[in-house]
Short mmCIF file of C-alpha atoms and ligand atoms in Angstrom, two decimals:
data_model
loop_
_atom_site.label_atom_id
_atom_site.label_comp_id
_atom_site.label_asym_id
_atom_site.label_seq_id
_atom_site.Cartn_x
_atom_site.Cartn_y
_atom_site.Cartn_z
CA MET A 1 -135.99 74.09 140.63
CA ALA A 2 -139.22 74.59 142.55
CA ASN A 3 -139.73 76.93 145.48
CA ALA A 4 -140.41 75.06 148.71
CA ILE A 5 -141.97 75.54 152.12
CA ILE A 6 -140.54 74.05 155.28
CA VAL A 7 -143.05 73.52 158.07
CA GLY A 8 -143.23 72.05 161.55
CA MET A 9 -145.54 69.02 161.74
CA GLN A 10 -146.29 69.13 165.47
CA TRP A 11 -146.43 71.85 168.15
CA GLY A 12 -143.17 73.53 167.13
CA ASP A 13 -139.59 72.84 168.30
CA GLU A 14 -139.28 70.00 165.80
CA GLY A 15 -135.71 71.00 164.94
CA LYS A 16 -136.59 73.11 161.89
CA GLY A 17 -133.57 75.34 162.49
CA LYS A 18 -131.08 72.58 161.81
CA ILE A 19 -132.98 71.34 158.75
CA VAL A 20 -133.28 74.84 157.28
CA ASP A 21 -129.55 75.32 157.84
CA LEU A 22 -128.83 72.02 156.05
CA ILE A 23 -131.01 72.54 152.97
CA CYS A 24 -130.43 76.28 152.69
CA PRO A 25 -127.47 75.92 150.24
CA ALA A 26 -129.97 74.58 147.68
CA PHE A 27 -131.80 77.92 147.67
CA ASP A 28 -131.05 81.52 146.70
CA ALA A 29 -133.26 83.09 149.34
CA VAL A 30 -134.99 82.21 152.61
CA VAL A 31 -138.29 83.89 153.39
CA ARG A 32 -140.08 84.07 156.71
CA PHE A 33 -143.81 84.64 156.39
CA GLN A 34 -145.36 84.59 159.87
CA GLY A 35 -144.69 85.00 163.56
CA GLY A 36 -142.05 87.20 165.11
CA HIS A 37 -139.28 86.74 167.63
CA ASN A 38 -141.26 84.02 169.40
CA ALA A 39 -139.52 81.52 167.12
CA GLY A 40 -136.09 80.34 168.17
CA HIS A 41 -133.49 78.62 166.07
CA THR A 42 -130.16 77.54 167.39
CA VAL A 43 -127.59 77.17 164.66
CA ARG A 44 -123.89 76.47 164.89
CA PHE A 45 -121.69 78.77 162.86
CA ALA A 46 -117.89 78.83 162.94
CA ASP A 47 -117.83 77.09 166.32
CA ARG A 48 -120.31 79.53 167.74
CA HIS A 49 -123.91 79.01 168.70
CA PHE A 50 -126.31 81.47 167.16
CA SER A 51 -129.80 81.95 168.53
CA LEU A 52 -131.83 83.62 165.84
CA HIS A 53 -135.42 84.56 166.48
CA LEU A 54 -136.38 86.89 163.65
CA ILE A 55 -133.73 86.78 160.97
CA PRO A 56 -133.61 83.51 158.97
CA SER A 57 -130.57 81.37 159.68
CA GLY A 58 -129.85 81.62 155.94
CA ILE A 59 -128.07 84.87 156.81
CA LEU A 60 -125.14 82.73 158.00
CA HIS A 61 -124.76 81.25 154.51
CA GLY A 62 -122.54 83.25 152.13
CA ASP A 63 -124.80 84.97 149.68
CA THR A 64 -128.24 83.65 150.57
CA ARG A 65 -130.76 86.48 150.60
CA CYS A 66 -133.10 86.68 153.58
CA VAL A 67 -136.56 88.16 153.72
CA LEU A 68 -138.85 89.06 156.60
CA GLY A 69 -142.22 88.97 154.88
CA ASN A 70 -145.36 91.06 155.27
CA GLY A 71 -147.05 88.38 157.38
CA MET A 72 -144.61 88.86 160.24
CA VAL A 73 -144.78 91.09 163.30
CA VAL A 74 -141.36 92.61 163.82
CA SER A 75 -140.05 94.08 167.04
CA PRO A 76 -137.53 96.71 165.89
CA GLU A 77 -135.64 96.25 169.17
CA ALA A 78 -135.34 92.49 168.69
CA PHE A 79 -134.36 93.00 165.05
CA PHE A 80 -131.56 95.43 165.90
CA ALA A 81 -130.29 93.19 168.71
CA GLU A 82 -129.91 90.29 166.25
CA LEU A 83 -128.40 92.55 163.65
CA ASP A 84 -125.78 93.78 166.16
CA ARG A 85 -124.78 90.20 166.98
CA LEU A 86 -124.44 89.36 163.30
CA VAL A 87 -122.34 92.45 162.64
CA GLU A 88 -120.15 91.60 165.63
CA ALA A 89 -119.56 88.13 164.15
CA GLY A 90 -118.59 89.71 160.82
CA VAL A 91 -121.71 88.55 158.94
CA GLU A 92 -122.39 90.83 155.99
CA THR A 93 -126.07 91.81 155.83
CA ALA A 94 -126.01 94.73 153.41
CA GLY A 95 -127.93 93.90 150.23
CA ARG A 96 -128.89 90.47 151.58
CA LEU A 97 -131.46 91.26 154.22
CA PHE A 98 -134.86 92.62 153.21
CA VAL A 99 -137.73 93.52 155.52
CA SER A 100 -141.26 94.08 154.24
CA ASP A 101 -142.57 97.60 154.75
CA ARG A 102 -145.99 95.95 155.17
CA ALA A 103 -144.89 93.83 158.15
CA HIS A 104 -146.38 95.08 161.38
CA ALA A 105 -144.33 96.70 164.12
CA LEU A 106 -144.36 94.92 167.45
CA LEU A 107 -144.26 97.73 170.00
CA PRO A 108 -143.39 97.71 173.73
CA TRP A 109 -147.14 98.13 174.40
CA HIS A 110 -147.81 94.74 172.87
CA VAL A 111 -145.39 93.13 175.30
CA GLU A 112 -146.97 95.01 178.21
CA LEU A 113 -150.44 93.81 177.18
CA ASP A 114 -149.29 90.23 176.57
CA ARG A 115 -147.81 89.96 180.06
CA ALA A 116 -150.72 91.61 181.83
CA ARG A 117 -153.31 89.47 180.04
CA GLU A 118 -151.44 86.23 180.58
CA GLU A 119 -151.13 87.06 184.29
CA ALA A 120 -154.82 87.89 184.51
CA ARG A 121 -155.74 84.52 182.95
CA GLY A 122 -154.23 82.80 185.98
CA VAL A 123 -154.72 79.02 185.72
CA HIS A 124 -156.23 79.51 182.25
CA ALA A 125 -153.02 81.03 180.86
CA ILE A 126 -152.33 80.11 177.22
CA GLY A 127 -148.61 79.82 177.88
CA THR A 128 -147.60 82.52 175.40
CA THR A 129 -143.96 83.57 175.16
CA SER A 130 -145.05 87.00 176.52
CA ARG A 131 -143.20 88.70 173.70
CA GLY A 132 -146.18 90.66 172.45
CA ILE A 133 -146.87 88.56 169.37
CA GLY A 134 -150.59 88.04 170.04
CA PRO A 135 -151.37 91.70 170.80
CA ALA A 136 -149.36 92.82 167.74
CA TYR A 137 -151.43 90.56 165.45
CA GLU A 138 -154.56 91.67 167.23
CA ALA A 139 -153.68 95.32 166.52
CA LYS A 140 -153.18 94.34 162.87
CA ALA A 141 -156.55 92.56 162.63
CA SER A 142 -158.39 95.36 164.42
CA ARG A 143 -156.68 97.89 162.13
CA HIS A 144 -154.98 99.78 164.92
CA GLY A 145 -151.55 98.50 163.98
CA LEU A 146 -148.50 100.35 162.73
CA ARG A 147 -146.65 98.88 159.80
CA LEU A 148 -142.88 99.17 159.66
CA GLY A 149 -143.26 101.53 156.74
CA ASP A 150 -145.44 103.81 158.93
CA LEU A 151 -142.89 104.23 161.73
CA GLY A 152 -141.57 107.49 160.33
CA SER A 153 -144.89 108.84 159.02
CA SER A 154 -146.02 112.43 159.56
CA ASP A 155 -149.14 111.46 161.54
CA LEU A 156 -147.22 109.06 163.81
CA GLU A 157 -147.70 111.12 167.00
CA ALA A 158 -151.45 111.40 166.49
CA LYS A 159 -151.80 107.67 165.82
CA LEU A 160 -149.78 106.78 168.90
CA ARG A 161 -151.79 109.16 171.09
CA VAL A 162 -155.07 107.43 170.18
CA GLU A 163 -153.57 103.99 170.61
CA HIS A 164 -152.01 104.91 173.95
CA ALA A 165 -155.44 105.76 175.41
CA ARG A 166 -156.77 102.33 174.39
CA VAL A 167 -153.77 100.42 175.78
CA ALA A 168 -153.73 102.45 179.01
CA ALA A 169 -157.43 101.72 179.63
CA GLU A 170 -156.94 97.99 179.20
CA LEU A 171 -153.80 97.86 181.37
CA ALA A 172 -155.56 99.86 184.10
CA ALA A 173 -158.50 97.43 184.02
CA LEU A 174 -156.04 94.54 184.45
CA GLY A 175 -154.34 96.30 187.34
CA ALA A 176 -151.06 96.46 185.40
CA PRO A 177 -148.56 99.37 185.39
CA GLU A 178 -149.09 102.23 182.95
CA PRO A 179 -147.89 101.77 179.38
CA THR A 180 -144.76 103.33 177.90
CA PRO A 181 -145.72 106.98 177.27
CA ASP A 182 -146.70 107.70 173.67
CA GLY A 183 -144.20 110.56 173.45
CA ASP A 184 -141.32 108.17 174.27
CA LEU A 185 -142.61 105.70 171.75
CA ALA A 186 -142.89 108.35 169.06
CA ARG A 187 -139.25 109.31 169.60
CA LEU A 188 -138.15 105.67 169.53
CA SER A 189 -140.24 104.98 166.43
CA ARG A 190 -138.51 107.75 164.53
CA GLU A 191 -135.11 106.36 165.53
CA TRP A 192 -136.18 102.87 164.47
CA ALA A 193 -137.52 104.17 161.16
CA GLU A 194 -134.14 105.69 160.39
CA ARG A 195 -132.21 102.57 161.27
CA LEU A 196 -134.63 100.28 159.45
CA GLU A 197 -134.57 102.36 156.30
CA PRO A 198 -131.77 100.46 154.49
CA PHE A 199 -133.56 97.14 155.03
CA LEU A 200 -137.15 98.10 154.26
CA ALA A 201 -138.39 97.04 150.87
CA ASP A 202 -141.49 96.18 148.93
CA THR A 203 -140.51 92.55 149.38
CA GLU A 204 -143.48 91.24 147.38
CA VAL A 205 -142.11 92.97 144.30
CA ALA A 206 -138.57 91.78 145.05
CA LEU A 207 -139.74 88.16 145.43
CA ALA A 208 -141.69 88.31 142.17
CA GLU A 209 -138.61 89.63 140.39
CA TRP A 210 -136.37 86.94 141.86
CA ILE A 211 -138.81 84.22 140.82
CA GLU A 212 -138.90 85.73 137.35
CA GLU A 213 -135.10 85.57 137.23
CA GLY A 214 -135.18 81.87 138.13
CA ALA A 215 -134.09 82.13 141.77
CA SER A 216 -135.27 79.41 144.13
CA LEU A 217 -136.92 80.37 147.40
CA LEU A 218 -137.27 78.55 150.67
CA PHE A 219 -140.23 79.66 152.79
CA GLU A 220 -139.39 79.02 156.41
CA GLY A 221 -142.32 78.36 158.70
CA ALA A 222 -141.99 79.00 162.42
CA GLN A 223 -143.86 77.12 165.19
CA GLY A 224 -145.82 74.11 163.88
CA ALA A 225 -149.06 73.00 162.23
CA LEU A 226 -150.82 72.30 165.53
CA LEU A 227 -150.12 75.88 166.63
CA ASP A 228 -151.69 77.38 163.50
CA LEU A 229 -154.32 80.00 164.36
CA ASP A 230 -156.97 78.26 162.22
CA HIS A 231 -155.90 74.64 162.20
CA GLY A 232 -154.18 74.23 165.54
CA THR A 233 -155.57 73.29 168.93
CA TYR A 234 -157.37 76.62 169.37
CA PRO A 235 -157.15 78.63 171.64
CA TYR A 236 -153.78 77.11 172.60
CA VAL A 237 -152.22 78.31 169.37
CA THR A 238 -150.06 81.07 168.00
CA SER A 239 -151.59 84.14 166.36
CA SER A 240 -150.52 83.46 162.79
CA SER A 241 -150.81 80.92 159.96
CA SER A 242 -147.96 78.50 160.49
CA THR A 243 -149.13 76.02 157.85
CA ALA A 244 -148.18 76.08 154.16
CA GLY A 245 -151.04 78.40 153.15
CA GLY A 246 -149.51 81.12 155.33
CA ALA A 247 -146.48 81.24 153.03
CA CYS A 248 -148.57 82.85 150.30
CA THR A 249 -150.49 85.40 152.37
CA GLY A 250 -147.43 86.14 154.47
CA SER A 251 -145.09 86.84 151.57
CA GLY A 252 -147.28 87.92 148.68
CA VAL A 253 -146.15 85.02 146.49
CA PRO A 254 -148.94 83.16 144.64
CA PRO A 255 -149.63 79.45 145.32
CA THR A 256 -148.66 78.66 141.72
CA ALA A 257 -145.07 79.68 142.56
CA ILE A 258 -144.69 76.97 145.18
CA GLY A 259 -143.65 73.45 144.29
CA GLY A 260 -143.98 71.53 147.53
CA SER A 261 -143.28 71.31 151.20
CA LEU A 262 -140.90 69.54 153.53
CA GLY A 263 -142.39 68.65 156.91
CA VAL A 264 -140.15 68.50 159.95
CA LEU A 265 -141.33 65.77 162.31
CA LYS A 266 -139.67 65.00 165.63
CA ALA A 267 -139.39 61.26 166.36
CA TYR A 268 -141.44 61.88 169.52
CA THR A 269 -143.73 64.75 170.52
CA THR A 270 -143.23 67.87 172.62
CA ARG A 271 -145.43 70.78 173.47
CA VAL A 272 -144.84 74.02 175.35
CA GLY A 273 -147.56 75.63 177.43
CA ALA A 274 -151.12 74.50 177.99
CA GLY A 275 -153.54 72.59 175.76
CA PRO A 276 -154.41 68.98 174.96
CA PHE A 277 -151.61 66.51 174.26
CA PRO A 278 -152.96 62.94 174.00
CA THR A 279 -149.60 61.11 174.00
CA GLU A 280 -148.04 63.11 176.85
CA LEU A 281 -145.91 61.06 179.26
CA GLU A 282 -145.97 62.29 182.82
CA ASP A 283 -143.61 59.56 183.98
CA ASP A 284 -139.95 58.53 183.92
CA THR A 285 -139.98 58.05 180.14
CA GLY A 286 -141.28 61.61 179.72
CA ASP A 287 -138.48 62.87 181.99
CA TYR A 288 -135.97 60.80 180.05
CA LEU A 289 -137.05 62.30 176.71
CA ARG A 290 -136.90 65.80 178.21
CA ARG A 291 -133.39 65.31 179.57
CA ARG A 292 -131.92 63.42 176.64
CA GLY A 293 -133.62 65.61 174.05
CA ASN A 294 -132.77 68.78 176.02
CA GLU A 295 -136.39 69.81 175.74
CA PHE A 296 -136.26 73.24 177.29
CA GLY A 297 -137.46 76.28 175.34
CA THR A 298 -134.76 78.27 173.49
CA THR A 299 -136.84 81.42 173.87
CA THR A 300 -138.24 80.95 177.38
CA GLY A 301 -136.16 78.16 179.01
CA ARG A 302 -139.43 76.46 180.02
CA PRO A 303 -139.39 72.65 180.24
CA ARG A 304 -141.34 71.17 177.35
CA ARG A 305 -144.02 68.53 177.86
CA CYS A 306 -142.88 65.28 176.22
CA GLY A 307 -144.61 62.18 174.85
CA TRP A 308 -144.67 59.53 172.12
CA LEU A 309 -144.98 60.28 168.42
CA ASP A 310 -148.58 60.85 167.41
CA THR A 311 -149.35 59.96 163.79
CA VAL A 312 -152.92 61.31 164.07
CA VAL A 313 -151.26 64.69 164.48
CA ALA A 314 -148.67 64.02 161.75
CA ARG A 315 -151.32 62.88 159.22
CA TYR A 316 -153.33 66.01 159.96
CA ALA A 317 -150.25 68.17 159.38
CA ARG A 318 -149.35 66.25 156.22
CA ARG A 319 -152.79 66.89 154.75
CA LEU A 320 -152.81 70.59 155.66
CA ASN A 321 -149.36 71.19 154.24
CA GLY A 322 -149.46 68.81 151.27
CA THR A 323 -146.22 67.35 152.56
CA GLY A 324 -144.65 64.68 150.36
CA SER A 325 -141.34 64.70 152.15
CA LEU A 326 -140.42 64.43 155.81
CA ALA A 327 -137.34 65.25 157.86
CA LEU A 328 -137.46 62.99 160.91
CA THR A 329 -135.48 64.65 163.69
CA LYS A 330 -133.99 63.65 167.03
CA MET A 331 -133.97 59.93 166.26
CA ASP A 332 -130.89 59.66 168.49
CA VAL A 333 -132.93 60.67 171.53
CA LEU A 334 -134.73 57.30 171.26
CA ASP A 335 -131.48 55.30 170.89
CA HIS A 336 -131.43 53.68 174.31
CA LEU A 337 -135.07 53.04 175.07
CA ASP A 338 -136.27 49.44 175.63
CA GLU A 339 -139.41 50.04 173.66
CA ILE A 340 -140.86 52.84 171.63
CA ARG A 341 -144.51 53.59 171.07
CA VAL A 342 -146.32 55.33 168.25
CA CYS A 343 -149.90 56.50 168.49
CA THR A 344 -151.90 55.51 165.39
CA ALA A 345 -155.44 56.49 166.48
CA TYR A 346 -157.44 57.75 169.46
CA GLU A 347 -160.16 56.08 171.37
CA ILE A 348 -162.74 58.72 172.24
CA ASP A 349 -165.95 57.82 174.07
CA GLY A 350 -165.66 54.19 172.95
CA GLU A 351 -164.98 55.02 169.30
CA THR A 352 -161.73 54.66 167.38
CA VAL A 353 -160.86 57.92 165.66
CA ARG A 354 -158.01 58.40 163.16
CA SER A 355 -158.37 62.13 162.59
CA LEU A 356 -157.93 65.08 164.89
CA PRO A 357 -161.20 66.38 166.40
CA ALA A 358 -161.71 70.16 166.51
CA ASP A 359 -163.46 69.90 169.89
CA LEU A 360 -160.77 70.29 172.54
CA ALA A 361 -162.88 68.64 175.24
CA LYS A 362 -163.13 65.60 172.98
CA LEU A 363 -159.41 65.70 172.26
CA GLY A 364 -158.84 65.95 176.00
CA ARG A 365 -160.68 62.63 176.44
CA ALA A 366 -158.68 60.92 173.67
CA LYS A 367 -156.85 57.77 174.75
CA PRO A 368 -153.99 56.97 172.38
CA VAL A 369 -154.04 53.62 170.55
CA TYR A 370 -150.39 52.56 170.44
CA ARG A 371 -148.25 50.34 168.30
CA THR A 372 -145.19 49.24 170.28
CA PHE A 373 -141.74 48.75 168.74
CA PRO A 374 -138.65 47.21 170.30
CA GLY A 375 -135.92 49.80 170.89
CA TRP A 376 -132.69 49.49 168.84
CA GLN A 377 -130.53 50.23 171.86
CA GLN A 378 -127.46 51.46 170.04
CA ASP A 379 -126.15 54.85 169.02
CA THR A 380 -127.35 56.23 165.71
CA VAL A 381 -125.47 59.55 166.04
CA GLY A 382 -123.48 60.22 162.92
CA VAL A 383 -124.86 57.33 160.84
CA LEU A 384 -124.82 58.64 157.27
CA GLU A 385 -126.44 55.89 155.25
CA TYR A 386 -130.02 54.84 155.77
CA ASP A 387 -129.10 51.17 155.37
CA GLN A 388 -126.69 51.48 158.29
CA LEU A 389 -129.44 52.34 160.74
CA PRO A 390 -130.25 49.36 163.01
CA LYS A 391 -133.12 47.28 161.61
CA PRO A 392 -135.58 48.22 164.40
CA ALA A 393 -134.87 51.91 163.66
CA ARG A 394 -135.59 51.35 159.95
CA ASP A 395 -138.79 49.52 160.88
CA TYR A 396 -139.79 52.51 162.97
CA VAL A 397 -139.13 54.91 160.07
CA ARG A 398 -140.97 52.67 157.61
CA PHE A 399 -143.98 52.50 159.88
CA ILE A 400 -144.07 56.30 160.17
CA GLU A 401 -143.90 56.66 156.38
CA ASP A 402 -146.83 54.29 155.95
CA GLU A 403 -148.93 55.84 158.71
CA VAL A 404 -148.28 59.44 157.71
CA GLY A 405 -148.21 58.93 153.95
CA ALA A 406 -144.96 60.73 153.14
CA ARG A 407 -141.37 59.65 152.57
CA VAL A 408 -138.76 60.26 155.23
CA ASP A 409 -136.03 61.86 153.10
CA LEU A 410 -133.89 63.18 155.96
CA VAL A 411 -133.18 61.48 159.26
CA SER A 412 -131.51 63.66 161.85
CA THR A 413 -129.47 61.87 164.50
CA GLY A 414 -127.80 64.79 166.23
CA PRO A 415 -127.76 68.59 166.35
CA ARG A 416 -124.95 69.01 163.83
CA ARG A 417 -125.34 69.28 160.06
CA GLU A 418 -123.13 66.23 159.56
CA GLU A 419 -125.39 64.15 161.76
CA THR A 420 -128.03 63.64 159.10
CA ILE A 421 -128.99 60.83 156.75
CA VAL A 422 -129.86 62.31 153.36
CA ARG A 423 -131.85 59.87 151.22
CA GLU A 424 -131.75 60.17 147.47
CA GLY A 425 -134.59 59.45 145.08
CA GLY A 426 -137.50 60.76 147.16
CA ALA A 427 -139.85 63.73 147.09
CA LEU A 428 -137.15 66.08 148.40
CA HIS A 429 -134.78 65.02 145.63
CA ASP A 430 -137.57 65.69 143.08
CA LEU A 431 -138.27 69.08 144.62
CA LEU A 432 -134.63 70.20 144.69
CA GLY A 433 -133.59 68.66 141.38
CA GLU A 434 -129.90 69.15 140.63
CA ARG A 435 -129.45 71.24 143.77
CA PHE A 436 -130.01 68.14 145.88
CA THR A 437 -126.25 67.70 145.68
CA ASN A 438 -125.82 71.03 147.53
CA VAL A 439 -127.57 69.39 150.50
CA LEU A 440 -125.30 66.36 150.30
CA ASP A 441 -122.29 68.69 150.16
CA ALA A 442 -123.56 70.73 153.13
CA ARG A 443 -124.01 67.56 155.12
CA GLY A 444 -120.44 66.60 154.21
CA ALA A 445 -118.65 63.32 154.99
P1 GDP B 501 -137.09 74.65 165.89
O1 GDP B 501 -137.76 75.70 166.69
O2 GDP B 501 -138.06 73.70 165.25
O3 GDP B 501 -136.09 75.17 164.92
O4 GDP B 501 -136.28 73.78 166.88
P2 GDP B 501 -134.96 74.20 167.64
O5 GDP B 501 -134.04 74.99 166.80
O6 GDP B 501 -135.41 74.72 168.98
O7 GDP B 501 -134.30 72.78 167.79
C1 GDP B 501 -134.37 72.10 168.90
C2 GDP B 501 -133.01 71.71 169.43
O8 GDP B 501 -132.74 70.40 169.01
C3 GDP B 501 -131.81 72.54 169.01
O9 GDP B 501 -131.00 72.74 170.14
C4 GDP B 501 -131.09 71.66 168.00
O10 GDP B 501 -129.69 71.83 168.04
C5 GDP B 501 -131.44 70.28 168.50
N1 GDP B 501 -131.53 69.26 167.46
C6 GDP B 501 -132.00 69.38 166.19
N2 GDP B 501 -131.98 68.18 165.57
C7 GDP B 501 -131.49 67.28 166.47
C8 GDP B 501 -131.26 65.88 166.43
O11 GDP B 501 -131.50 65.19 165.45
N3 GDP B 501 -130.78 65.30 167.58
C9 GDP B 501 -130.53 66.00 168.69
N4 GDP B 501 -130.07 65.36 169.74
N5 GDP B 501 -130.73 67.33 168.76
C10 GDP B 501 -131.21 67.95 167.68
#
C-alpha cells in the first residue's frame, strides 16, 4: 500500500482531525512534517474529547507509531503538557512516539516576540496564534535556532547568551517587557533535554527503515494550502510548507516514497485572522454558518470568518497537492439552508478569472461568480450510503467533483467517526488498497 499525505484544501480548520482519525487504522504510522502547536485537532476517544496540538491523533490508536518530523517547531512545554494528558488517560507512548532531533525548539522567547510584534502591527496584525511559531521558524531560517538535539549541548549557555541579546534588543525597541533571562532558559533547556531524551530519534532513518519493511505512512498536514508560506495568501500565511511538498522536506522522505494525497475540503469556507477572502459572508448566512458549524478556533477561541465554498481556491489546492481524492466535511452544516452557493470564478476588473491571483490587492477586488443550488433541507447526519443523500446534496457533491477535478471519496456529516459516508472504488480506495476495509471498519455501522 502507498504512503499518503493528508492536506487541508482551504485556510485550515477543514476538519482534518476527524478524517485523520478515521483513516488512521489503514496506516502503521502518522507523521507530522510542519507547524507546531498552532494546529488543533479535536478527537473523541473513549467518551472524552482530546485536543491535540503537536502529537498526531494517531497516538490514540492502539499501536500506530507517531512521528514529529524535522520540519516542525516543537515547544517542549507544549509537548510535555500533551504527554501528561495522554499518560493520565492511560495512553501508552513508549516506543510509539518519535521526535526528530532536527526539529527546532520553540522557546519562550519566540512567544514573547510573536506577541510583541503582533501588538506592534496594530491594525495590520496578521492574526497569528501568538504561540511563537513564526519567530521559531525565523530563528531556523536565520540560523540562530536551537534544534531539539542541541538542548543539552555543552555550548548551550553561550548560544543562549548571544541570542538573548538579540531578542532583548528587539523587545526593547517594541516597548515590550524584557525576555526570559538566558540563565533561566539554560536551566529549563537542560531539564527539557533530559525529559525529551527517550523520544528523540533520527526520525529520517527510522522512516526509511519502516518504508523498507513495508510499513505504510500517513503524512498529516496542519493548517491548509492557502496558508502555505509559498503558495498561500502571503503575508497572511503560516511560516511553514503546509502543502504536499512540505511532507518530503519536513520528514526527510523522498517524493518517490509517496503515492498520493487526500484533500480535506469543507463544504463551505472559513478563515481565521486577516487577509483576502472573496466568498466571505458578512450577513445572517455567515452568522448561521458560524453558529451551526461551531466555527470558533480550537486553539484561540476566535470566531472564524465564514463564507461559501470557493472552487477557485479548491482547484488551486488540488493542483498544488496533486489531490485525486477529496474528503468533503461539514455537509450537515448546510442541511437547512434554502439555497447554497458555490463560487466557480472571480470577476476582477471586468475580467473573469478561474485561477487564484498572487497579487493580494487584485484578490481583494475579486467578485465571486456564483452557481446557486437549491438546499436539500433535511438532515444528512449519520447517512452512511452516498445514494441515500438527498438528490440536491448529491448534485452539490457532483458539481464540486467536476469543478475541482477530484473524486469526493468521503463525505462527513457530523463530528463523529460514524457520521461519514465512505465511497468505494475511488482514488482513496486505490491508494489504500486492501486496507480500505480498515476505514470501513473504523467508520462502523
Ligand atoms: P482541523 O484543524 O482541520 O483538524 O479541524 P478541527 O479539528 O478544528 O475540526 C473542526 C471541528 O469540526 C471539530 O470540532 C470537529 O469535531 C468538527 N467536525 C469535523 N467534521 C465535521 C462534520 O462533518 N460536521 C460537523 N458538524 N462537525 C464536524
